[in-house]
Tab-separated table of C-alpha atoms in Angstrom:
chain	number	residue	atom	x	y	z
A	1	UNK	CA	-2.904	-32.868	-13.204
A	2	UNK	CA	0.612	-31.424	-13.133
A	3	UNK	CA	2.799	-30.598	-10.161
A	4	UNK	CA	4.237	-27.092	-9.977
A	5	UNK	CA	6.848	-25.938	-7.504
A	6	UNK	CA	5.101	-22.817	-6.287
A	7	UNK	CA	1.802	-20.937	-6.504
A	8	UNK	CA	1.345	-17.379	-5.240
A	9	UNK	CA	-2.228	-16.145	-4.727
A	10	UNK	CA	-3.396	-12.570	-4.352
A	11	UNK	CA	-6.956	-12.044	-3.149
A	12	UNK	CA	-7.778	-8.508	-4.262
A	13	UNK	CA	-10.879	-6.382	-3.934
A	14	UNK	CA	-11.848	-7.068	-7.573
A	15	UNK	CA	-9.885	-10.089	-8.765
A	16	UNK	CA	-8.197	-13.109	-7.226
A	17	UNK	CA	-4.932	-13.748	-9.045
A	18	UNK	CA	-2.663	-16.784	-9.033
A	19	UNK	CA	0.847	-17.079	-10.453
A	20	UNK	CA	2.807	-20.298	-10.988
A	21	UNK	CA	6.575	-20.730	-10.766
A	22	UNK	CA	9.152	-23.425	-11.358
A	23	UNK	CA	12.146	-23.585	-9.002
A	24	UNK	CA	15.282	-25.286	-10.227
A	25	UNK	CA	18.880	-24.869	-9.058
A	26	UNK	CA	17.990	-21.772	-7.003
A	27	UNK	CA	16.348	-20.141	-10.014
A	28	UNK	CA	12.661	-19.228	-10.073
A	29	UNK	CA	10.962	-19.190	-13.471
A	30	UNK	CA	7.555	-17.711	-14.220
A	31	UNK	CA	5.365	-20.314	-15.958
A	32	UNK	CA	1.822	-18.964	-15.833
A	33	UNK	CA	-0.714	-16.558	-14.413
A	34	UNK	CA	-4.483	-16.345	-14.288
A	35	UNK	CA	-7.305	-14.710	-12.353
A	36	UNK	CA	-10.986	-14.887	-11.513
A	37	UNK	CA	-13.426	-12.425	-9.953
A	38	UNK	CA	-13.076	-12.218	-6.167
A	39	UNK	CA	-16.183	-13.706	-4.574
A	40	UNK	CA	-16.799	-11.556	-1.512
A	41	UNK	CA	-19.475	-13.896	-0.112
A	42	UNK	CA	-16.967	-16.755	-0.019
A	43	UNK	CA	-13.330	-16.037	-0.937
A	44	UNK	CA	-12.594	-19.736	-1.535
A	45	UNK	CA	-14.753	-19.781	-4.697
A	46	UNK	CA	-12.508	-17.155	-6.291
A	47	UNK	CA	-9.403	-19.128	-5.261
A	48	UNK	CA	-10.712	-22.307	-6.877
A	49	UNK	CA	-11.798	-20.518	-10.045
A	50	UNK	CA	-8.449	-18.741	-10.405
A	51	UNK	CA	-6.578	-22.040	-10.136
A	52	UNK	CA	-8.922	-23.696	-12.661
A	53	UNK	CA	-8.325	-20.836	-15.085
A	54	UNK	CA	-4.575	-21.182	-14.560
A	55	UNK	CA	-4.686	-24.904	-15.318
A	56	UNK	CA	-6.797	-24.282	-18.414
A	57	UNK	CA	-4.386	-21.630	-19.695
A	58	UNK	CA	-1.568	-24.168	-19.316
A	59	UNK	CA	-3.549	-26.892	-21.117
A	60	UNK	CA	-3.990	-28.954	-17.954
A	61	UNK	CA	-6.920	-30.358	-16.003
A	62	UNK	CA	-5.494	-29.040	-12.709
A	63	UNK	CA	-2.250	-28.024	-11.017
A	64	UNK	CA	-0.886	-29.380	-7.754
A	65	UNK	CA	1.582	-27.041	-6.006
A	66	UNK	CA	4.439	-28.128	-3.777
A	67	UNK	CA	4.341	-24.761	-1.971
A	68	UNK	CA	1.757	-21.982	-1.717
A	69	UNK	CA	2.245	-18.344	-0.686
A	70	UNK	CA	-0.446	-15.667	-0.538
A	71	UNK	CA	-1.228	-11.994	-0.214
A	72	UNK	CA	-4.586	-10.324	0.308
A	73	UNK	CA	-6.272	-6.945	0.265
A	74	UNK	CA	-9.822	-8.331	0.131
A	75	UNK	CA	-10.462	-7.721	3.825
A	76	UNK	CA	-9.969	-4.011	3.139
A	77	UNK	CA	-7.436	-3.532	5.921
A	78	UNK	CA	-7.968	-3.377	9.656
A	79	UNK	CA	-9.656	-0.234	11.003
A	80	UNK	CA	-7.089	1.742	13.008
A	81	UNK	CA	-7.255	4.825	15.208
A	82	UNK	CA	-4.035	6.546	16.279
A	83	UNK	CA	-3.907	8.345	19.613
A	84	UNK	CA	-0.958	10.540	20.520
A	85	UNK	CA	0.141	13.950	21.776
A	86	UNK	CA	0.938	16.203	18.794
A	87	UNK	CA	-1.481	15.782	15.869
A	88	UNK	CA	1.032	16.102	13.019
A	89	UNK	CA	3.544	13.813	14.700
A	90	UNK	CA	0.887	11.216	15.528
A	91	UNK	CA	-0.433	11.347	11.963
A	92	UNK	CA	3.010	10.808	10.496
A	93	UNK	CA	3.823	7.930	12.846
A	94	UNK	CA	0.453	6.285	12.182
A	95	UNK	CA	0.855	6.592	8.412
A	96	UNK	CA	4.289	5.008	8.545
A	97	UNK	CA	3.189	2.195	10.860
A	98	UNK	CA	0.204	1.335	8.670
A	99	UNK	CA	2.183	1.628	5.430
A	100	UNK	CA	2.606	-2.082	4.757
A	101	UNK	CA	0.943	-3.792	7.677
A	102	UNK	CA	-2.651	-4.183	6.500
A	103	UNK	CA	-4.317	-1.339	8.424
A	104	UNK	CA	-6.298	1.765	7.428
A	105	UNK	CA	-5.904	4.862	9.589
A	106	UNK	CA	-9.433	6.230	10.054
A	107	UNK	CA	-8.850	8.878	12.715
A	108	UNK	CA	-5.994	10.743	14.393
A	109	UNK	CA	-6.545	11.778	18.010
A	110	UNK	CA	-4.224	14.208	19.809
A	111	UNK	CA	-4.189	16.164	23.073
A	112	UNK	CA	-5.976	18.949	21.159
A	113	UNK	CA	-8.999	16.675	20.568
A	114	UNK	CA	-11.688	17.226	23.258
A	115	UNK	CA	-11.905	14.301	25.662
A	116	UNK	CA	-15.614	13.701	25.038
A	117	UNK	CA	-15.034	13.631	21.292
A	118	UNK	CA	-12.190	11.119	21.648
A	119	UNK	CA	-14.559	8.751	23.430
A	120	UNK	CA	-17.276	9.285	20.806
A	121	UNK	CA	-14.853	8.519	17.976
A	122	UNK	CA	-13.759	5.264	19.598
A	123	UNK	CA	-17.346	4.193	20.183
A	124	UNK	CA	-18.463	5.104	16.662
A	125	UNK	CA	-15.582	3.546	14.692
A	126	UNK	CA	-15.059	0.529	16.973
A	127	UNK	CA	-11.496	0.120	15.670
A	128	UNK	CA	-9.778	-3.220	15.217
A	129	UNK	CA	-6.544	-1.565	16.366
A	130	UNK	CA	-5.679	1.471	18.477
A	131	UNK	CA	-2.131	2.723	18.042
A	132	UNK	CA	-1.330	4.365	21.375
A	133	UNK	CA	1.590	6.706	20.728
A	134	UNK	CA	2.810	9.836	22.469
A	135	UNK	CA	6.008	11.248	23.894
A	136	UNK	CA	9.595	10.581	22.967
A	137	UNK	CA	11.407	8.279	25.401
A	138	UNK	CA	11.582	10.147	28.694
A	139	UNK	CA	9.037	12.718	27.483
A	140	UNK	CA	5.284	13.206	27.928
A	141	UNK	CA	3.388	10.678	30.062
A	142	UNK	CA	0.168	12.461	31.023
A	143	UNK	CA	-1.512	12.369	27.613
A	144	UNK	CA	-0.816	8.650	27.217
A	145	UNK	CA	-2.346	7.838	30.592
A	146	UNK	CA	-5.350	10.058	29.796
A	147	UNK	CA	-5.877	8.271	26.494
A	148	UNK	CA	-5.626	4.884	28.197
A	149	UNK	CA	-8.426	5.940	30.561
A	150	UNK	CA	-10.554	7.068	27.600
A	151	UNK	CA	-10.031	3.727	25.852
A	152	UNK	CA	-11.239	1.857	28.924
A	153	UNK	CA	-14.226	4.155	29.371
A	154	UNK	CA	-15.267	3.842	25.704
A	155	UNK	CA	-15.476	0.020	25.804
A	156	UNK	CA	-14.774	0.109	22.053
A	157	UNK	CA	-13.049	-3.249	21.771
A	158	UNK	CA	-10.025	-3.848	19.586
A	159	UNK	CA	-6.415	-4.399	20.510
A	160	UNK	CA	-4.214	-1.561	21.789
A	161	UNK	CA	-0.683	-1.432	20.423
A	162	UNK	CA	1.296	0.410	23.090
A	163	UNK	CA	3.951	2.299	21.126
A	164	UNK	CA	4.522	5.370	23.282
A	165	UNK	CA	7.207	6.730	25.635
A	166	UNK	CA	9.064	3.628	26.852
A	167	UNK	CA	9.134	4.872	30.463
A	168	UNK	CA	5.350	4.909	30.796
A	169	UNK	CA	4.590	1.717	28.877
A	170	UNK	CA	4.581	-0.672	31.890
A	171	UNK	CA	2.093	1.548	33.720
A	172	UNK	CA	-0.185	1.813	30.655
A	173	UNK	CA	-0.027	-1.924	29.998
A	174	UNK	CA	-0.915	-2.771	33.589
A	175	UNK	CA	-3.850	-0.327	33.611
A	176	UNK	CA	-5.360	-1.546	30.330
A	177	UNK	CA	-4.860	-5.219	31.179
A	178	UNK	CA	-6.569	-4.738	34.535
A	179	UNK	CA	-9.663	-3.620	32.591
A	180	UNK	CA	-9.551	-6.605	30.201
A	181	UNK	CA	-8.269	-4.574	27.245
A	182	UNK	CA	-6.043	-6.692	25.007
A	183	UNK	CA	-2.630	-5.081	24.490
A	184	UNK	CA	0.525	-5.555	22.427
A	185	UNK	CA	3.598	-3.713	23.644
A	186	UNK	CA	6.259	-2.566	21.136
A	187	UNK	CA	9.158	-0.082	21.198
A	188	UNK	CA	8.291	3.605	20.968
A	189	UNK	CA	7.440	4.531	17.353
A	190	UNK	CA	9.230	7.875	17.827
A	191	UNK	CA	11.987	7.472	20.421
A	192	UNK	CA	13.596	10.809	19.456
A	193	UNK	CA	12.479	13.836	17.451
A	194	UNK	CA	14.714	12.682	14.571
A	195	UNK	CA	13.733	9.023	14.438
A	196	UNK	CA	10.774	6.818	13.563
A	197	UNK	CA	11.002	3.176	14.655
A	198	UNK	CA	7.976	1.601	13.006
A	199	UNK	CA	8.981	-1.965	12.144
A	200	UNK	CA	7.953	-3.606	15.469
A	201	UNK	CA	4.536	-1.909	15.364
A	202	UNK	CA	4.068	-2.932	11.740
A	203	UNK	CA	4.881	-6.523	12.591
A	204	UNK	CA	2.369	-6.451	15.447
A	205	UNK	CA	-0.351	-5.162	13.100
A	206	UNK	CA	0.563	-7.785	10.508
A	207	UNK	CA	0.122	-10.543	13.091
A	208	UNK	CA	-3.245	-9.056	13.983
A	209	UNK	CA	-4.113	-8.863	10.269
A	210	UNK	CA	-3.452	-12.596	9.909
A	211	UNK	CA	-5.450	-13.370	13.047
A	212	UNK	CA	-8.459	-11.370	11.942
A	213	UNK	CA	-8.635	-12.295	8.247
A	214	UNK	CA	-9.382	-15.863	9.259
A	215	UNK	CA	-12.795	-14.512	10.252
A	216	UNK	CA	-13.549	-13.471	6.626
A	217	UNK	CA	-15.387	-16.147	4.654
A	218	UNK	CA	-12.875	-18.371	2.911
A	219	UNK	CA	-9.780	-16.520	4.086
A	220	UNK	CA	-9.378	-19.022	6.884
A	221	UNK	CA	-9.133	-21.642	4.150
A	222	UNK	CA	-6.489	-19.522	2.401
A	223	UNK	CA	-4.437	-19.474	5.589
A	224	UNK	CA	-4.658	-23.276	5.716
A	225	UNK	CA	-3.419	-23.540	2.120
A	226	UNK	CA	-0.271	-21.439	2.447
A	227	UNK	CA	2.982	-23.181	3.267
A	228	UNK	CA	4.277	-20.611	5.773
A	229	UNK	CA	0.880	-20.093	7.514
A	230	UNK	CA	1.055	-16.379	6.765
A	231	UNK	CA	-0.849	-14.076	4.424
A	232	UNK	CA	0.857	-10.784	3.586
A	233	UNK	CA	-1.202	-7.643	3.074
A	234	UNK	CA	-0.896	-6.972	-0.672
A	235	UNK	CA	0.421	-3.388	-0.234
A	236	UNK	CA	3.091	-4.780	2.065
A	237	UNK	CA	4.045	-7.379	-0.531
A	238	UNK	CA	4.336	-4.710	-3.234
A	239	UNK	CA	6.459	-2.543	-0.917
A	240	UNK	CA	8.695	-5.486	-0.045
A	241	UNK	CA	9.028	-6.325	-3.739
A	242	UNK	CA	9.969	-2.701	-4.400
A	243	UNK	CA	12.572	-2.779	-1.617
A	244	UNK	CA	14.125	-6.002	-2.902
A	245	UNK	CA	14.280	-4.625	-6.445
A	246	UNK	CA	15.826	-1.350	-5.243
A	247	UNK	CA	18.066	-2.454	-2.380
A	248	UNK	CA	19.046	-5.924	-3.537
A	249	UNK	CA	20.088	-8.662	-1.097
A	250	UNK	CA	23.256	-9.576	0.762
A	251	UNK	CA	24.364	-11.516	-2.320
A	252	UNK	CA	23.105	-9.404	-5.225
A	253	UNK	CA	22.780	-5.690	-6.002
A	254	UNK	CA	19.442	-4.057	-6.762
A	255	UNK	CA	18.549	-1.290	-9.193
A	256	UNK	CA	18.941	1.591	-6.745
A	257	UNK	CA	16.318	4.313	-6.347
A	258	UNK	CA	12.940	3.451	-7.877
A	259	UNK	CA	9.292	4.485	-7.773
A	260	UNK	CA	6.456	1.989	-8.140
A	261	UNK	CA	2.955	2.981	-9.197
A	262	UNK	CA	0.360	0.332	-8.365
A	263	UNK	CA	-3.072	1.207	-9.747
A	264	UNK	CA	-5.896	-1.158	-8.900
A	265	UNK	CA	-9.644	-1.320	-8.758
A	266	UNK	CA	-9.926	0.341	-5.348
A	267	UNK	CA	-6.768	2.415	-4.787
A	268	UNK	CA	-3.735	3.937	-6.454
A	269	UNK	CA	-0.632	3.273	-4.362
A	270	UNK	CA	2.745	4.915	-4.916
A	271	UNK	CA	5.937	3.491	-3.401
A	272	UNK	CA	9.417	4.939	-3.571
A	273	UNK	CA	12.657	3.476	-2.241
A	274	UNK	CA	15.748	5.713	-2.142
A	275	UNK	CA	18.702	3.745	-0.686
A	276	UNK	CA	21.053	6.743	-0.348
A	277	UNK	CA	18.774	8.321	2.256
A	278	UNK	CA	19.975	5.676	4.719
A	279	UNK	CA	23.341	7.451	4.779
A	280	UNK	CA	21.970	10.774	6.068
A	281	UNK	CA	22.752	11.862	9.613
A	282	UNK	CA	19.962	12.886	11.978
A	283	UNK	CA	20.857	16.535	11.399
A	284	UNK	CA	20.568	16.096	7.627
A	285	UNK	CA	17.235	14.311	7.980
A	286	UNK	CA	15.870	17.058	10.192
A	287	UNK	CA	12.829	16.710	12.417
A	288	UNK	CA	10.590	13.724	11.777
A	289	UNK	CA	7.580	16.001	11.419
A	290	UNK	CA	9.013	18.063	8.555
A	291	UNK	CA	10.638	15.513	6.231
A	292	UNK	CA	9.951	12.434	4.122
A	293	UNK	CA	13.547	11.241	4.102
A	294	UNK	CA	13.001	7.639	5.122
A	295	UNK	CA	14.386	5.056	2.692
A	296	UNK	CA	10.987	3.499	1.945
A	297	UNK	CA	7.820	5.525	1.608
A	298	UNK	CA	4.295	4.702	0.478
A	299	UNK	CA	1.169	6.734	-0.097
A	300	UNK	CA	-2.323	5.425	-0.780
A	301	UNK	CA	-5.104	7.225	-2.584
A	302	UNK	CA	-8.121	5.314	-1.327
A	303	UNK	CA	-10.640	7.103	-3.554
A	304	UNK	CA	-8.714	6.699	-6.812
A	305	UNK	CA	-9.253	3.285	-8.381
A	306	UNK	CA	-10.332	2.091	-11.811
A	307	UNK	CA	-13.315	0.066	-10.629
A	308	UNK	CA	-14.484	0.101	-6.992
A	309	UNK	CA	-13.405	3.746	-6.596
A	310	UNK	CA	-13.915	4.928	-10.180
A	311	UNK	CA	-16.303	7.736	-9.244
A	312	UNK	CA	-13.618	9.123	-6.916
A	313	UNK	CA	-11.412	9.950	-9.899
A	314	UNK	CA	-14.167	11.951	-11.593
A	315	UNK	CA	-15.156	13.662	-8.338
A	316	UNK	CA	-11.530	14.695	-7.751
A	317	UNK	CA	-10.629	15.962	-11.234
A	318	UNK	CA	-14.029	16.570	-12.860
A	319	UNK	CA	-15.373	14.660	-15.855
A	320	UNK	CA	-14.130	17.281	-18.351
A	321	UNK	CA	-10.663	17.253	-16.770
A	322	UNK	CA	-10.456	13.454	-16.976
A	323	UNK	CA	-11.559	13.369	-20.624
A	324	UNK	CA	-9.001	16.020	-21.554
A	325	UNK	CA	-6.200	13.586	-20.665
A	326	UNK	CA	-6.972	11.647	-23.857
A	327	UNK	CA	-8.062	14.591	-25.993
A	328	UNK	CA	-11.811	14.132	-25.528
A	329	UNK	CA	-14.289	16.877	-24.672
A	330	UNK	CA	-17.974	17.697	-24.461
A	331	UNK	CA	-20.650	17.719	-21.777
A	332	UNK	CA	-22.426	14.710	-23.284
A	333	UNK	CA	-19.239	12.623	-23.107
A	334	UNK	CA	-18.734	13.880	-19.554
A	335	UNK	CA	-22.176	12.560	-18.596
A	336	UNK	CA	-21.353	9.236	-20.275
A	337	UNK	CA	-18.136	9.024	-18.258
A	338	UNK	CA	-19.990	9.691	-15.005
A	339	UNK	CA	-22.538	6.978	-15.844
A	340	UNK	CA	-19.720	4.603	-16.777
A	341	UNK	CA	-17.918	5.094	-13.452
A	342	UNK	CA	-21.126	4.564	-11.479
A	343	UNK	CA	-21.703	1.303	-13.325
A	344	UNK	CA	-18.120	0.229	-12.634
A	345	UNK	CA	-18.610	0.637	-8.899
A	346	UNK	CA	-21.669	-1.601	-9.093
A	347	UNK	CA	-19.951	-4.110	-11.407
A	348	UNK	CA	-16.222	-3.948	-10.578
A	349	UNK	CA	-15.470	-7.106	-12.566
A	350	UNK	CA	-16.424	-5.335	-15.808
A	351	UNK	CA	-13.787	-5.456	-18.559
A	352	UNK	CA	-13.882	-2.584	-21.056
A	353	UNK	CA	-14.864	-3.773	-24.514
A	354	UNK	CA	-15.685	-0.801	-26.718
A	355	UNK	CA	-13.078	1.705	-27.881
A	356	UNK	CA	-14.886	4.434	-25.930
A	357	UNK	CA	-14.700	2.437	-22.671
A	358	UNK	CA	-11.012	1.782	-23.251
A	359	UNK	CA	-10.435	5.501	-23.722
A	360	UNK	CA	-12.363	6.211	-20.528
A	361	UNK	CA	-10.186	3.699	-18.643
A	362	UNK	CA	-7.008	5.234	-20.065
A	363	UNK	CA	-8.136	8.756	-19.140
A	364	UNK	CA	-8.989	7.669	-15.586
A	365	UNK	CA	-5.640	5.899	-15.209
A	366	UNK	CA	-3.681	8.975	-16.341
A	367	UNK	CA	-5.680	11.185	-13.979
A	368	UNK	CA	-5.391	8.893	-10.965
A	369	UNK	CA	-1.645	8.417	-11.448
A	370	UNK	CA	-0.966	12.140	-11.929
A	371	UNK	CA	-2.830	13.006	-8.727
A	372	UNK	CA	-1.229	10.160	-6.762
A	373	UNK	CA	2.381	10.858	-7.761
A	374	UNK	CA	2.032	14.571	-7.018
A	375	UNK	CA	0.687	13.776	-3.561
A	376	UNK	CA	3.532	11.304	-3.015
A	377	UNK	CA	6.381	13.579	-4.068
A	378	UNK	CA	7.429	16.803	-2.375
A	379	UNK	CA	7.209	20.277	-3.898
A	380	UNK	CA	9.041	23.574	-4.250
A	381	UNK	CA	7.805	26.012	-1.612
A	382	UNK	CA	6.126	29.117	-2.994
A	383	UNK	CA	5.968	31.188	0.196
A	384	UNK	CA	7.997	31.984	3.309
A	385	UNK	CA	7.287	29.865	6.392
A	386	UNK	CA	9.435	31.282	9.226
A	387	UNK	CA	8.200	28.637	11.697
A	388	UNK	CA	9.421	25.742	9.539
A	389	UNK	CA	12.389	27.724	8.174
A	390	UNK	CA	11.181	27.491	4.577
A	391	UNK	CA	11.807	30.063	1.834
A	392	UNK	CA	10.365	30.189	-1.700
A	393	UNK	CA	12.123	27.613	-3.896
A	394	UNK	CA	12.978	25.348	-0.947
A	395	UNK	CA	12.435	21.637	-1.605
A	396	UNK	CA	9.775	20.456	0.859
A	397	UNK	CA	8.947	16.783	1.346
A	398	UNK	CA	10.237	13.871	-0.693
A	399	UNK	CA	12.676	14.938	-3.415
A	400	UNK	CA	12.563	12.411	-6.257
A	401	UNK	CA	13.989	14.576	-9.055
A	402	UNK	CA	17.089	12.420	-9.540
A	403	UNK	CA	15.229	9.121	-9.442
A	404	UNK	CA	15.592	7.384	-12.827
A	405	UNK	CA	13.342	4.306	-12.826
A	406	UNK	CA	9.555	4.090	-12.482
A	407	UNK	CA	7.827	0.688	-12.402
A	408	UNK	CA	4.134	0.500	-13.313
A	409	UNK	CA	1.953	-2.263	-11.854
A	410	UNK	CA	-1.730	-3.055	-12.226
A	411	UNK	CA	-4.345	-4.672	-14.415
A	412	UNK	CA	-4.437	-1.858	-16.949
A	413	UNK	CA	-0.680	-2.236	-17.496
A	414	UNK	CA	-0.809	-6.030	-17.602
A	415	UNK	CA	-3.540	-6.028	-20.248
A	416	UNK	CA	-2.639	-2.990	-22.400
A	417	UNK	CA	-0.162	-2.675	-25.250
A	418	UNK	CA	3.325	-1.348	-24.522
A	419	UNK	CA	2.456	1.769	-26.506
A	420	UNK	CA	-0.655	2.470	-24.410
A	421	UNK	CA	1.238	1.807	-21.164
A	422	UNK	CA	3.957	4.278	-22.078
A	423	UNK	CA	1.352	6.857	-23.148
A	424	UNK	CA	-0.420	6.618	-19.791
A	425	UNK	CA	2.798	7.194	-17.862
A	426	UNK	CA	4.218	9.920	-20.102
A	427	UNK	CA	0.988	11.924	-19.881
A	428	UNK	CA	0.732	11.402	-16.104
A	429	UNK	CA	4.257	12.802	-15.630
A	430	UNK	CA	4.013	15.633	-18.190
A	431	UNK	CA	2.635	18.428	-16.010
A	432	UNK	CA	5.155	18.294	-13.171
A	433	UNK	CA	4.538	21.849	-12.002
A	434	UNK	CA	6.218	22.484	-8.665
A	435	UNK	CA	6.286	18.785	-7.733
A	436	UNK	CA	9.641	17.132	-7.013
A	437	UNK	CA	8.928	14.261	-9.407
A	438	UNK	CA	11.546	12.342	-11.432
A	439	UNK	CA	12.730	14.600	-14.240
A	440	UNK	CA	13.493	12.072	-16.972
A	441	UNK	CA	12.594	8.584	-15.738
A	442	UNK	CA	12.695	5.260	-17.538
A	443	UNK	CA	9.237	3.682	-17.443
A	444	UNK	CA	9.273	-0.057	-16.724
A	445	UNK	CA	6.062	-2.059	-17.164
A	446	UNK	CA	5.382	-5.100	-14.982
A	447	UNK	CA	3.527	-6.906	-17.779
A	448	UNK	CA	3.297	-10.195	-15.891
A	449	UNK	CA	1.943	-8.591	-12.702
A	450	UNK	CA	4.854	-10.034	-10.744
A	451	UNK	CA	5.813	-7.371	-8.217
A	452	UNK	CA	3.433	-8.482	-5.453
A	453	UNK	CA	4.705	-12.047	-5.931
A	454	UNK	CA	8.311	-10.791	-5.663
A	455	UNK	CA	7.479	-9.426	-2.208
A	456	UNK	CA	5.780	-12.644	-1.146
A	457	UNK	CA	8.614	-14.788	-2.516
A	458	UNK	CA	11.281	-12.612	-0.873
A	459	UNK	CA	10.125	-13.815	2.544
A	460	UNK	CA	11.344	-17.320	1.717
A	461	UNK	CA	13.671	-16.922	-1.289
A	462	UNK	CA	15.147	-13.377	-1.331
A	463	UNK	CA	17.969	-13.975	-3.829
A	464	UNK	CA	15.798	-16.002	-6.175
A	465	UNK	CA	13.046	-13.358	-5.939
A	466	UNK	CA	15.475	-10.569	-6.858
A	467	UNK	CA	16.816	-12.477	-9.861
A	468	UNK	CA	13.239	-13.182	-10.962
A	469	UNK	CA	12.408	-9.471	-10.745
A	470	UNK	CA	15.552	-8.398	-12.608
A	471	UNK	CA	14.947	-10.923	-15.387
A	472	UNK	CA	11.184	-10.544	-15.795
A	473	UNK	CA	10.409	-6.946	-14.810
A	474	UNK	CA	13.543	-4.916	-15.447
A	475	UNK	CA	15.043	-7.276	-18.020
A	476	UNK	CA	11.812	-7.333	-20.000
A	477	UNK	CA	11.912	-3.582	-20.614
């Protein structure tokens, strides 16, 4: 058995990964990585197997860590319903709050939603979390109070995060508490029409994420293992790693604006961090509802994954369209691809072996990434919209045209040749169309699958984590 300074686990939907580091003189060094299939029936089995595989790859009988950190997406994210006043504003606030906190937004409820239907939705979904938004500070109160009454009447369970108009929060909290509804009160997620304040709500959801994952088999054991008694949601760790790499720390500069594409077995996530957007005035940002000008932004395509959600890629783009990405065609091959994706969903641990399967995986990766990045980036308007003040040719949404660095993360990038990795990304970015995607980016491959660990490490060792990222991700390309 050999002692190592630090182990970072990631319990994913398909694989449980573990990465080992040495820490010496404020420098973190990557020394090994391994994985094992995630065992849904008991997460601890996958943890043990991953560590055994790590030890074996290092020529050891076992490894004994001084410190352990962890991330997880195996619980699938907490079920969240957002209730607010205006549907588009509530949707935007909910998406931003859930971005890195470990929650999945399943329904948006606004004042336009019939009261009876609101109650039915709460009863049917039985959310883990209800984000109760509505009204800028000093604004609407009636819809928030109405929604609080509906929550009580529905008896749906779950915790209510009160993130609405600050003036009405005490009244809402008192009413819900008097009916034995558990509440967490945070600052208004949209205090003005120009501003989203999502960090306190995110932190509240993260605490709830940690509390509830202990109920999943084996994840309670994971929480006992980690040194800081915290498990980060994996998307949050990747976003934090992206922010550290882009923004740097108080002691060291980062790379500046970057995009990260994280393609996994269940989802394809796209993150972008654009530091210069922090310098915009409220007038330059415009209304919250009509811009994506926050520094950090993340989108998730929950039906686009290379294993658990493989059929979603084919359903979205069509089998023939997917095959065309790698120059294949034919109805018979299309049927083979459909059969292959169905088998992947049943056996997500499957590793492609034949050349045909590898081509299928490559085609699906190109397709999923192309769809995901186009949904993440903004676009050039094609028509007049007098309500929003948009003319043809106007840049709408997130403008990433000047962004120069794209980092690719995921199993297919960790286990493919550099040539194949570059081919996947080049083809995914080729047909830009009207999308405001980077025009001539440098593609950086995270071959060691380190970015999620960078986010986890940054909680405790921000400067060391940044140097590790610069040396092993950016410096290796």
